PDB file of C-alpha atoms in Angstrom:
ATOM      1  CA  MET Z  26      -7.799  34.303  49.320  1.00 67.00           C
ATOM      2  CA  GLU Z  27     -10.629  34.358  46.564  1.00 70.00           C
ATOM      3  CA  LEU Z  28      -7.907  35.758  44.094  1.00 70.00           C
ATOM      4  CA  VAL Z  29      -5.242  32.944  44.939  1.00 69.00           C
ATOM      5  CA  LEU Z  30      -7.632  30.455  44.238  1.00 74.00           C
ATOM      6  CA  LEU Z  31      -8.454  32.078  40.952  1.00 72.00           C
ATOM      7  CA  LEU Z  32      -4.876  32.223  40.182  1.00 71.00           C
ATOM      8  CA  LEU Z  33      -4.312  28.700  41.000  1.00 73.00           C
ATOM      9  CA  VAL Z  34      -7.408  27.603  38.624  1.00 72.00           C
ATOM     10  CA  VAL Z  35      -5.602  29.685  36.033  1.00 73.00           C
ATOM     11  CA  ALA Z  36      -2.584  27.909  36.601  1.00 75.00           C
ATOM     12  CA  VAL Z  37      -4.214  24.422  36.272  1.00 77.00           C
ATOM     13  CA  VAL Z  38      -5.775  25.339  33.177  1.00 78.00           C
ATOM     14  CA  ILE Z  39      -2.294  27.101  31.574  1.00 83.00           C
ATOM     15  CA  TYR Z  40      -0.383  23.704  32.944  1.00 77.00           C
ATOM     16  CA  GLY Z  41      -3.147  21.255  31.574  1.00 79.00           C
ATOM     17  CA  ALA Z  42      -3.020  23.005  28.100  1.00 81.00           C
ATOM     18  CA  LEU Z  43       1.001  23.375  27.920  1.00 80.00           C
ATOM     19  CA  ARG Z  44       1.368  19.322  28.987  1.00 81.00           C
ATOM     20  CA  LEU Z  45      -1.178  18.340  26.566  1.00 80.00           C
ATOM     21  CA  GLY Z  46       0.278  20.683  23.718  1.00 80.00           C
ATOM     22  CA  ALA Z  47       3.480  19.157  24.546  1.00 78.00           C
ATOM     23  CA  ARG Z  48       2.098  15.804  24.301  1.00 78.00           C
ATOM     24  CA  ASN Z  49       0.482  16.265  21.000  1.00 78.00           C
ATOM     25  CA  ARG Z  50       3.649  17.670  19.357  1.00 75.00           C
ATOM     26  CA  ALA Z  51       5.695  14.524  20.665  1.00 74.00           C
ATOM     27  CA  VAL Z  52       2.912  12.238  18.862  1.00 73.00           C
ATOM     28  CA  GLU Z  53       3.146  14.736  15.718  1.00 75.00           C
ATOM     29  CA  ARG Z  54       6.623  14.373  15.714  1.00 72.00           C
ATOM     30  CA  GLU Z  55       6.496  10.468  16.090  1.00 71.00           C
ATOM     31  CA  GLN Z  56       3.727  10.193  13.262  1.00 65.00           C
ATOM     32  CA  LYS Z  57       5.216  12.520  11.035  1.00 70.00           C
ATOM     33  CA  GLN Z  58       8.448  10.094  11.462  1.00 73.00           C
ATOM     34  CA  GLU Z  59       6.331   6.961  10.547  1.00 74.00           C
ATOM     35  CA  LEU Z  60       4.656   8.339   7.604  1.00 78.00           C
ATOM     36  CA  GLU Z  61       7.990   9.575   6.235  1.00 79.00           C
ATOM     37  CA  THR Z  62       9.686   5.923   6.594  1.00 81.00           C
ATOM     38  CA  GLN Z  63       6.176   4.360   5.132  1.00 81.00           C
ATOM     39  CA  LEU Z  64       6.581   6.762   2.495  1.00 85.00           C
ATOM     40  CA  ALA Z  65      10.302   5.670   1.638  1.00 88.00           C
ATOM     41  CA  THR Z  66       9.535   2.193   2.001  1.00 86.00           C
ATOM     42  CA  SER Z  67       6.625   2.256  -0.230  1.00 87.00           C
ATOM     43  CA  LYS Z  68       8.250   4.347  -2.963  1.00 91.00           C
ATOM     44  CA  LYS Z  69      11.097   1.935  -3.004  1.00 91.00           C
ATOM     45  CA  ALA Z  70       8.896  -0.971  -4.178  1.00 90.00           C
ATOM     46  CA  ALA Z  71       7.166   1.377  -6.632  1.00 93.00           C
ATOM     47  CA  GLU Z  72      10.511   2.439  -7.902  1.00 94.00           C
ATOM     48  CA  GLU Z  73      11.253  -0.932  -8.535  1.00 93.00           C
ATOM     49  CA  ASP Z  74       8.117  -1.718 -10.414  1.00 95.00           C
ATOM     50  CA  VAL Z  75       8.589   1.313 -12.686  1.00 96.00           C
ATOM     51  CA  THR Z  76      12.078   0.244 -13.380  1.00 96.00           C
ATOM     52  CA  LYS Z  77      11.000  -3.202 -14.166  1.00 95.00           C
ATOM     53  CA  PHE Z  78       8.215  -2.064 -16.399  1.00 96.00           C
ATOM     54  CA  GLY Z  79      10.556   0.012 -18.537  1.00 95.00           C
ATOM     55  CA  GLU Z  80      12.704  -2.969 -18.921  1.00 95.00           C
ATOM     56  CA  GLU Z  81       9.727  -5.137 -20.251  1.00 94.00           C
ATOM     57  CA  LEU Z  82       8.553  -2.250 -22.370  1.00 95.00           C
ATOM     58  CA  ARG Z  83      12.346  -2.739 -23.877  1.00 93.00           C
ATOM     59  CA  HIS Z  84      11.616  -6.385 -24.535  1.00 91.00           C
ATOM     60  CA  LEU Z  85       8.345  -5.501 -26.126  1.00 91.00           C
ATOM     61  CA  ASP Z  86      10.190  -3.312 -28.538  1.00 87.00           C
ATOM     62  CA  SER Z  87      12.202  -6.665 -29.674  1.00 85.00           C
ATOM     63  CA  ASP Z  88       8.885  -8.238 -29.906  1.00 82.00           C
ATOM     64  CA  VAL Z  89       7.290  -6.044 -32.103  1.00 84.00           C
ATOM     65  CA  ALA Z  90      10.100  -4.921 -34.316  1.00 83.00           C
ATOM     66  CA  GLY Z  91       9.328  -6.566 -38.033  1.00 78.00           C
ATOM     67  CA  HIS Z  92       5.619  -6.553 -37.247  1.00 78.00           C
ATOM     68  CA  SER Z  93       3.327  -4.332 -38.771  1.00 79.00           C
ATOM     69  CA  LEU Z  94       1.375  -2.219 -36.359  1.00 80.00           C
ATOM     70  CA  ASP Z  95      -2.363  -2.007 -37.399  1.00 87.00           C
ATOM     71  CA  ASP Z  96      -4.663   0.225 -35.377  1.00 91.00           C
ATOM     72  CA  ALA Z  97      -5.430  -1.908 -32.437  1.00 91.00           C
ATOM     73  CA  MET Z  98      -1.871  -3.146 -31.757  1.00 90.00           C
ATOM     74  CA  ARG Z  99      -0.705   0.413 -31.929  1.00 91.00           C
ATOM     75  CA  GLN Z 100      -3.382   1.730 -29.428  1.00 94.00           C
ATOM     76  CA  ASP Z 101      -2.202  -1.286 -27.047  1.00 94.00           C
ATOM     77  CA  TYR Z 102       1.197  -0.449 -27.609  1.00 93.00           C
ATOM     78  CA  GLU Z 103       0.613   3.495 -26.845  1.00 94.00           C
ATOM     79  CA  ARG Z 104      -1.369   2.631 -24.059  1.00 94.00           C
ATOM     80  CA  ALA Z 105       1.640   0.548 -22.248  1.00 95.00           C
ATOM     81  CA  LEU Z 106       3.980   3.415 -23.208  1.00 95.00           C
ATOM     82  CA  ASP Z 107       1.613   6.096 -21.778  1.00 97.00           C
ATOM     83  CA  ALA Z 108       1.345   4.118 -18.801  1.00 97.00           C
ATOM     84  CA  TYR Z 109       5.017   3.972 -18.076  1.00 97.00           C
ATOM     85  CA  GLU Z 110       5.298   7.689 -18.504  1.00 97.00           C
ATOM     86  CA  ASN Z 111       2.362   8.555 -16.363  1.00 97.00           C
ATOM     87  CA  ALA Z 112       3.745   6.158 -13.374  1.00 96.00           C
ATOM     88  CA  LYS Z 113       6.952   7.935 -13.503  1.00 96.00           C
ATOM     89  CA  SER Z 114       5.103  11.375 -13.277  1.00 96.00           C
ATOM     90  CA  SER Z 115       3.017  10.168 -10.534  1.00 95.00           C
ATOM     91  CA  LEU Z 116       6.126   8.512  -8.548  1.00 95.00           C
ATOM     92  CA  ASP Z 117       7.727  12.022  -8.712  1.00 94.00           C
ATOM     93  CA  ALA Z 118       4.666  13.599  -7.645  1.00 94.00           C
ATOM     94  CA  VAL Z 119       4.143  11.403  -4.527  1.00 92.00           C
ATOM     95  CA  THR Z 120       4.425  12.965  -1.340  1.00 91.00           C
ATOM     96  CA  ARG Z 121       2.344  10.689   1.399  1.00 89.00           C
ATOM     97  CA  PRO Z 122       2.606   6.982   1.320  1.00 87.00           C
ATOM     98  CA  ASP Z 123      -1.332   6.354   0.475  1.00 88.00           C
ATOM     99  CA  GLU Z 124      -0.500   7.943  -2.880  1.00 91.00           C
ATOM    100  CA  ILE Z 125       1.500   5.199  -4.086  1.00 92.00           C
ATOM    101  CA  ARG Z 126      -1.383   3.607  -4.963  1.00 91.00           C
ATOM    102  CA  HIS Z 127      -1.763   5.707  -8.055  1.00 94.00           C
ATOM    103  CA  VAL Z 128       1.691   4.557  -9.412  1.00 95.00           C
ATOM    104  CA  THR Z 129       0.789   0.736  -9.105  1.00 94.00           C
ATOM    105  CA  GLU Z 130      -2.781   1.328 -10.311  1.00 94.00           C
ATOM    106  CA  ILE Z 131      -1.352   2.616 -13.805  1.00 96.00           C
ATOM    107  CA  LEU Z 132       1.215  -0.029 -14.088  1.00 96.00           C
ATOM    108  CA  GLU Z 133      -1.720  -2.596 -13.456  1.00 95.00           C
ATOM    109  CA  ASP Z 134      -2.913  -1.153 -16.665  1.00 94.00           C
ATOM    110  CA  GLY Z 135      -0.201  -0.648 -18.710  1.00 96.00           C
ATOM    111  CA  ARG Z 136       0.814  -4.348 -18.073  1.00 96.00           C
ATOM    112  CA  TYR Z 137      -2.344  -5.355 -19.544  1.00 95.00           C
ATOM    113  CA  GLY Z 138      -1.623  -3.294 -22.412  1.00 95.00           C
ATOM    114  CA  VAL Z 139       1.738  -5.376 -22.787  1.00 95.00           C
ATOM    115  CA  ALA Z 140      -0.305  -8.576 -22.612  1.00 95.00           C
ATOM    116  CA  CYS Z 141      -2.441  -7.357 -25.437  1.00 95.00           C
ATOM    117  CA  VAL Z 142       0.462  -6.289 -27.322  1.00 94.00           C
ATOM    118  CA  LYS Z 143       2.029  -9.888 -27.276  1.00 93.00           C
ATOM    119  CA  ALA Z 144      -0.996 -11.785 -27.912  1.00 93.00           C
ATOM    120  CA  ARG Z 145      -1.661  -9.552 -31.108  1.00 92.00           C
ATOM    121  CA  VAL Z 146       2.020 -10.415 -32.263  1.00 90.00           C
ATOM    122  CA  ALA Z 147       1.718 -14.229 -31.477  1.00 89.00           C
ATOM    123  CA  GLY Z 148      -1.880 -14.245 -33.097  1.00 90.00           C
ATOM    124  CA  GLU Z 149      -3.569 -15.207 -30.172  1.00 92.00           C
ATOM    125  CA  PRO Z 150      -6.877 -14.186 -28.557  1.00 93.00           C
ATOM    126  CA  LEU Z 151      -6.743 -11.042 -26.260  1.00 94.00           C
ATOM    127  CA  PRO Z 152      -6.160 -12.121 -22.664  1.00 92.00           C
ATOM    128  CA  ALA Z 153      -9.169 -11.761 -19.992  1.00 90.00           C
ATOM    129  CA  LYS Z 154      -9.020  -8.536 -18.148  1.00 90.00           C
ATOM    130  CA  ARG Z 155      -8.556 -10.234 -14.661  1.00 91.00           C
ATOM    131  CA  PRO Z 156      -6.579  -9.273 -11.015  1.00 90.00           C
ATOM    132  CA  PRO Z 157      -2.707  -9.200 -11.446  1.00 92.00           C
ATOM    133  CA  CYS Z 158      -0.895 -12.185 -10.066  1.00 93.00           C
ATOM    134  CA  PHE Z 159      -1.205 -12.579  -6.437  1.00 91.00           C
ATOM    135  CA  PHE Z 160       2.295 -13.832  -5.956  1.00 93.00           C
ATOM    136  CA  ASN Z 161       3.654 -10.880  -7.753  1.00 94.00           C
ATOM    137  CA  PRO Z 162       1.460  -8.167  -9.304  1.00 92.00           C
ATOM    138  CA  ALA Z 163       4.234  -7.332 -11.808  1.00 92.00           C
ATOM    139  CA  HIS Z 164       3.668 -10.495 -13.447  1.00 94.00           C
ATOM    140  CA  GLY Z 165       0.717  -9.020 -14.981  1.00 93.00           C
ATOM    141  CA  PRO Z 166      -2.826 -10.355 -15.501  1.00 94.00           C
ATOM    142  CA  SER Z 167      -3.577 -13.586 -13.761  1.00 93.00           C
ATOM    143  CA  THR Z 168      -4.853 -16.512 -15.925  1.00 94.00           C
ATOM    144  CA  GLN Z 169      -6.617 -18.460 -13.799  1.00 93.00           C
ATOM    145  CA  ASN Z 170      -7.339 -18.831  -9.738  1.00 92.00           C
ATOM    146  CA  VAL Z 171      -5.344 -21.627  -8.109  1.00 94.00           C
ATOM    147  CA  GLU Z 172      -5.492 -23.374  -4.417  1.00 93.00           C
ATOM    148  CA  TRP Z 173      -2.370 -22.059  -2.527  1.00 91.00           C
ATOM    149  CA  ALA Z 174      -1.440 -21.916   1.230  1.00 87.00           C
ATOM    150  CA  PRO Z 175       2.030 -20.705   2.721  1.00 82.00           C
ATOM    151  CA  PRO Z 176       3.920 -22.487   5.216  1.00 79.00           C
ATOM    152  CA  GLY Z 177       1.599 -23.195   7.959  1.00 80.00           C
ATOM    153  CA  GLY Z 178      -1.166 -21.381   6.756  1.00 78.00           C
ATOM    154  CA  SER Z 179      -4.777 -22.461   5.333  1.00 81.00           C
ATOM    155  CA  PRO Z 180      -5.377 -22.949   1.666  1.00 85.00           C
ATOM    156  CA  ARG Z 181      -6.839 -19.847  -0.572  1.00 83.00           C
ATOM    157  CA  SER Z 182      -7.935 -19.322  -4.036  1.00 86.00           C
ATOM    158  CA  VAL Z 183      -6.118 -16.754  -5.675  1.00 88.00           C
ATOM    159  CA  PRO Z 184      -5.392 -15.447  -9.036  1.00 91.00           C
ATOM    160  CA  ALA Z 185      -1.866 -16.557 -10.663  1.00 94.00           C
ATOM    161  CA  CYS Z 186      -0.485 -15.855 -13.906  1.00 95.00           C
ATOM    162  CA  ALA Z 187       0.355 -18.679 -16.277  1.00 95.00           C
ATOM    163  CA  ALA Z 188       3.878 -19.606 -14.867  1.00 96.00           C
ATOM    164  CA  ASP Z 189       3.083 -19.461 -11.406  1.00 97.00           C
ATOM    165  CA  ALA Z 190      -0.067 -21.380 -11.966  1.00 97.00           C
ATOM    166  CA  GLU Z 191       1.888 -23.974 -13.603  1.00 97.00           C
ATOM    167  CA  ARG Z 192       4.173 -23.979 -10.963  1.00 97.00           C
ATOM    168  CA  VAL Z 193       1.330 -24.433  -7.968  1.00 96.00           C
ATOM    169  CA  LEU Z 194      -0.518 -26.928  -9.897  1.00 96.00           C
ATOM    170  CA  ALA Z 195       2.898 -29.077 -10.273  1.00 96.00           C
ATOM    171  CA  GLY Z 196       3.410 -28.839  -6.531  1.00 93.00           C
ATOM    172  CA  ALA Z 197       6.308 -26.474  -6.736  1.00 94.00           C
ATOM    173  CA  GLU Z 198       6.558 -22.861  -5.256  1.00 93.00           C
ATOM    174  CA  PRO Z 199       5.429 -19.881  -6.985  1.00 96.00           C
ATOM    175  CA  SER Z 200       7.886 -16.988  -7.755  1.00 96.00           C
ATOM    176  CA  ILE Z 201       6.671 -14.749  -4.852  1.00 94.00           C
ATOM    177  CA  ARG Z 202       7.416 -10.913  -5.136  1.00 93.00           C
ATOM    178  CA  THR Z 203       9.436 -10.028  -1.931  1.00 91.00           C
ATOM    179  CA  VAL Z 204       9.971  -6.654   0.027  1.00 88.00           C
ATOM    180  CA  GLN Z 205      12.651  -5.336   2.224  1.00 84.00           C
ATOM    181  CA  VAL Z 206      11.569  -5.394   5.943  1.00 85.00           C
ATOM    182  CA  GLY Z 207      14.641  -4.792   7.882  1.00 83.00           C
ATOM    183  CA  ALA Z 208      17.587  -6.805   7.182  1.00 87.00           C
ATOM    184  CA  GLN Z 209      15.611  -9.291   5.147  1.00 89.00           C
ATOM    185  CA  ARG Z 210      13.138  -9.458   2.310  1.00 89.00           C
ATOM    186  CA  VAL Z 211      10.113 -11.001   3.020  1.00 88.00           C
ATOM    187  CA  PRO Z 212       6.928 -11.914   0.879  1.00 88.00           C
ATOM    188  CA  TYR Z 213       4.844  -8.524   0.240  1.00 88.00           C
ATOM    189  CA  TRP Z 214       2.045  -9.543   2.152  1.00 83.00           C
ATOM    190  CA  GLN Z 215       4.367  -9.912   5.623  1.00 84.00           C
ATOM    191  CA  GLY Z 216       5.853  -6.524   4.859  1.00 84.00           C
ATOM    192  CA  GLY Z 217       3.371  -4.360   7.127  1.00 82.00           C
ATOM    193  CA  GLU Z 218       1.068  -1.537   6.497  1.00 81.00           C
ATOM    194  CA  ALA Z 219       3.795   0.314   4.451  1.00 83.00           C
ATOM    195  CA  TYR Z 220       3.289  -1.895   1.722  1.00 87.00           C
ATOM    196  CA  ALA Z 221      -0.600  -1.916   1.791  1.00 85.00           C
ATOM    197  CA  PRO Z 222      -1.004   1.125  -0.374  1.00 86.00           C
ATOM    198  CA  TRP Z 223       1.482  -0.522  -2.963  1.00 89.00           C
ATOM    199  CA  ALA Z 224      -0.692  -3.499  -3.002  1.00 87.00           C
ATOM    200  CA  GLN Z 225      -3.980  -1.831  -3.138  1.00 85.00           C
ATOM    201  CA  GLY Z 226      -3.055   0.290  -6.362  1.00 88.00           C
ATOM    202  CA  TYR Z 227      -2.791  -3.178  -8.092  1.00 89.00           C
ATOM    203  CA  TYR Z 228      -6.256  -4.808  -7.076  1.00 85.00           C
ATOM    204  CA  SER Z 229      -8.130  -1.304  -6.617  1.00 80.00           C
ATOM    205  CA  ASN Z 230      -9.826  -1.460  -9.962  1.00 78.00           C
ATOM    206  CA  TRP Z 231     -11.131  -5.295  -8.795  1.00 77.00           C
ATOM    207  CA  ARG Z 232     -12.715  -3.755  -5.612  1.00 65.00           C
ATOM    208  CA  GLY Z 233     -16.116  -5.410  -5.586  1.00 59.00           C
ATOM    209  CA  ASN Z 234     -15.300  -8.086  -7.824  1.00 61.00           C
ATOM    210  CA  SER Z 235     -15.420 -11.688  -6.569  1.00 56.00           C
ATOM    211  CA  LEU Z 236     -11.965 -12.083  -7.478  1.00 57.00           C
ATOM    212  CA  ILE Z 237     -10.420  -9.536  -4.946  1.00 56.00           C
ATOM    213  CA  ALA Z 238     -12.458 -11.172  -2.318  1.00 51.00           C
ATOM    214  CA  ASP Z 239     -10.327 -13.839  -2.689  1.00 52.00           C
ATOM    215  CA  ILE Z 240      -7.185 -11.720  -2.569  1.00 55.00           C
ATOM    216  CA  ALA Z 241      -8.000  -9.663   0.704  1.00 51.00           C
ATOM    217  CA  ILE Z 242      -8.996 -12.605   2.458  1.00 43.00           C
ATOM    218  CA  GLY Z 243      -5.719 -14.215   1.521  1.00 49.00           C
ATOM    219  CA  ALA Z 244      -3.740 -11.413   2.596  1.00 53.00           C
ATOM    220  CA  LEU Z 245      -5.258 -11.160   5.845  1.00 44.00           C
ATOM    221  CA  VAL Z 246      -5.184 -15.068   6.468  1.00 40.00           C
ATOM    222  CA  PHE Z 247      -1.486 -15.411   5.536  1.00 43.00           C
ATOM    223  CA  GLN Z 248      -0.433 -12.648   8.034  1.00 42.00           C
ATOM    224  CA  GLY Z 249       0.677 -10.137   5.417  1.00 45.00           C
ATOM    225  CA  ILE Z 250      -0.783  -6.790   4.711  1.00 51.00           C
ATOM    226  CA  SER Z 251      -2.985  -7.271   7.805  1.00 43.00           C
ATOM    227  CA  SER Z 252      -4.825  -3.849   7.331  1.00 41.00           C
ATOM    228  CA  LEU Z 253      -8.219  -4.500   5.800  1.00 37.00           C
ATOM    229  CA  PRO Z 254      -8.790  -0.672   6.100  1.00 37.00           C
ATOM    230  CA  TYR Z 255      -6.140  -0.045   3.566  1.00 37.00           C
ATOM    231  CA  LEU Z 256      -7.828  -2.513   1.017  1.00 39.00           C
ATOM    232  CA  MET Z 257     -11.065  -1.268   1.573  1.00 36.00           C
ATOM    233  CA  GLY Z 258     -10.241   2.361   1.562  1.00 39.00           C
ATOM    234  CA  GLY Z 259      -8.919   3.386   5.009  1.00 37.00           C
ATOM    235  CA  LEU Z 260     -12.098   4.156   6.745  1.00 32.00           C
ATOM    236  CA  GLY Z 261     -11.706   1.861   9.684  1.00 36.00           C
ATOM    237  CA  GLU Z 262      -8.198   3.010  10.512  1.00 38.00           C
ATOM    238  CA  GLY Z 263      -9.238   6.633  10.145  1.00 38.00           C
ATOM    239  CA  LEU Z 264     -11.890   6.451  12.832  1.00 32.00           C
ATOM    240  CA  ALA Z 265      -9.952   4.447  15.032  1.00 40.00           C
ATOM    241  CA  GLY Z 266      -7.217   6.765  14.862  1.00 42.00           C
ATOM    242  CA  LEU Z 267      -9.684   9.508  15.716  1.00 34.00           C
ATOM    243  CA  GLY Z 268     -10.822   7.795  18.581  1.00 43.00           C
ATOM    244  CA  GLU Z 269      -7.290   6.917  19.976  1.00 45.00           C
ATOM    245  CA  GLY Z 270      -6.287  10.554  19.179  1.00 44.00           C
ATOM    246  CA  LEU Z 271      -9.410  11.748  21.325  1.00 37.00           C
ATOM    247  CA  GLY Z 272      -8.750   9.157  23.995  1.00 44.00           C
ATOM    248  CA  ASP Z 273      -5.045  10.275  24.547  1.00 46.00           C
ATOM    249  CA  GLY Z 274      -6.170  14.012  24.536  1.00 45.00           C
ATOM    250  CA  LEU Z 275      -8.783  13.790  27.206  1.00 38.00           C
ATOM    251  CA  GLU Z 276      -6.326  11.392  29.462  1.00 46.00           C
ATOM    252  CA  GLY Z 277      -3.583  14.101  28.942  1.00 47.00           C
ATOM    253  CA  ILE Z 278      -6.183  17.029  30.243  1.00 38.00           C
ATOM    254  CA  GLY Z 279      -6.935  14.605  33.295  1.00 44.00           C
ATOM    255  CA  ASP Z 280      -3.404  13.466  34.086  1.00 47.00           C
ATOM    256  CA  GLY Z 281      -2.464  17.237  33.903  1.00 45.00           C
ATOM    257  CA  ILE Z 282      -5.174  18.581  36.181  1.00 36.00           C
ATOM    258  CA  GLY Z 283      -4.698  15.822  38.464  1.00 47.00           C
ATOM    259  CA  ASP Z 284      -1.072  16.216  39.140  1.00 46.00           C
ATOM    260  CA  MET Z 285      -1.537  20.032  39.752  1.00 36.00           C
ATOM    261  CA  PHE Z 286      -4.262  19.298  42.460  1.00 34.00           C
ATOM    262  CA  ASP Z 287      -1.945  16.861  44.192  1.00 46.00           C
ATOM    263  CA  GLY Z 288       0.673  19.766  44.277  1.00 42.00           C
ATOM    264  CA  PHE Z 289      -1.922  22.087  45.411  1.00 35.00           C
ATOM    265  CA  GLY Z 290      -3.026  19.473  48.351  1.00 41.00           C
ATOM    266  CA  ASP Z 291       0.600  19.794  49.379  1.00 42.00           C
ATOM    267  CA  LEU Z 292       0.271  23.564  49.708  1.00 32.00           C
ATOM    268  CA  PHE Z 293      -2.312  23.486  52.191  1.00 33.00           C
ATOM    269  CA  ASP Z 294      -1.125  20.722  54.387  1.00 40.00           C
TER     270      ASP Z 294
END
């Protein structure tokens, strides 16, 4: 009888381990598929930005043509060209969704270089180093903050490029960056967590700056990239995932053992 009980206990442990293992594998497959989807989604957005930046550099060639390049202008020009090459290399090396932020961080710096070159060519003061335009980071550095609210939302102060600031102040709609979600394109702040690293890269250099607080609050209030952990480094999401994983694991063990003891009860009835 003792041997039978021992075998039953061993069977319970093995059964519980097998069930938990199967459940973990299913969760891992689901998480892997989700990460692959997020990677493809965010990478496409970054590819669009890299392509657009390349087009901007071709237009910049025309702006610079016929102007003598002094050392300062040459440095800004090379800064923009290097950013383009580095962004392409970084994009090719991306293997996880969170790595997309490195691409857009490079593009943010490169666009400031472009803005500096244009200012030097026009004989104007260099632009202030400010966060990218909230409505579309690809518009380059913002020039001022404006009060704006989406339909049905509360107004917030957000950084805007000169063109979008003029539109908003005139009561018109800004030129908003849209991303693909399903069969439609929506403002990037409604794109979900897949686009969070993409946005994080553009604004990562401004973390801790008073202006970035407006951006973070704006994205959350506008029901956009509703993942504050992504904007602030991912710590909260990591802890939440850890707690959920531990809870699922313990629940799986309990379910497995409970089911086995139910079966053993039937044997002794």
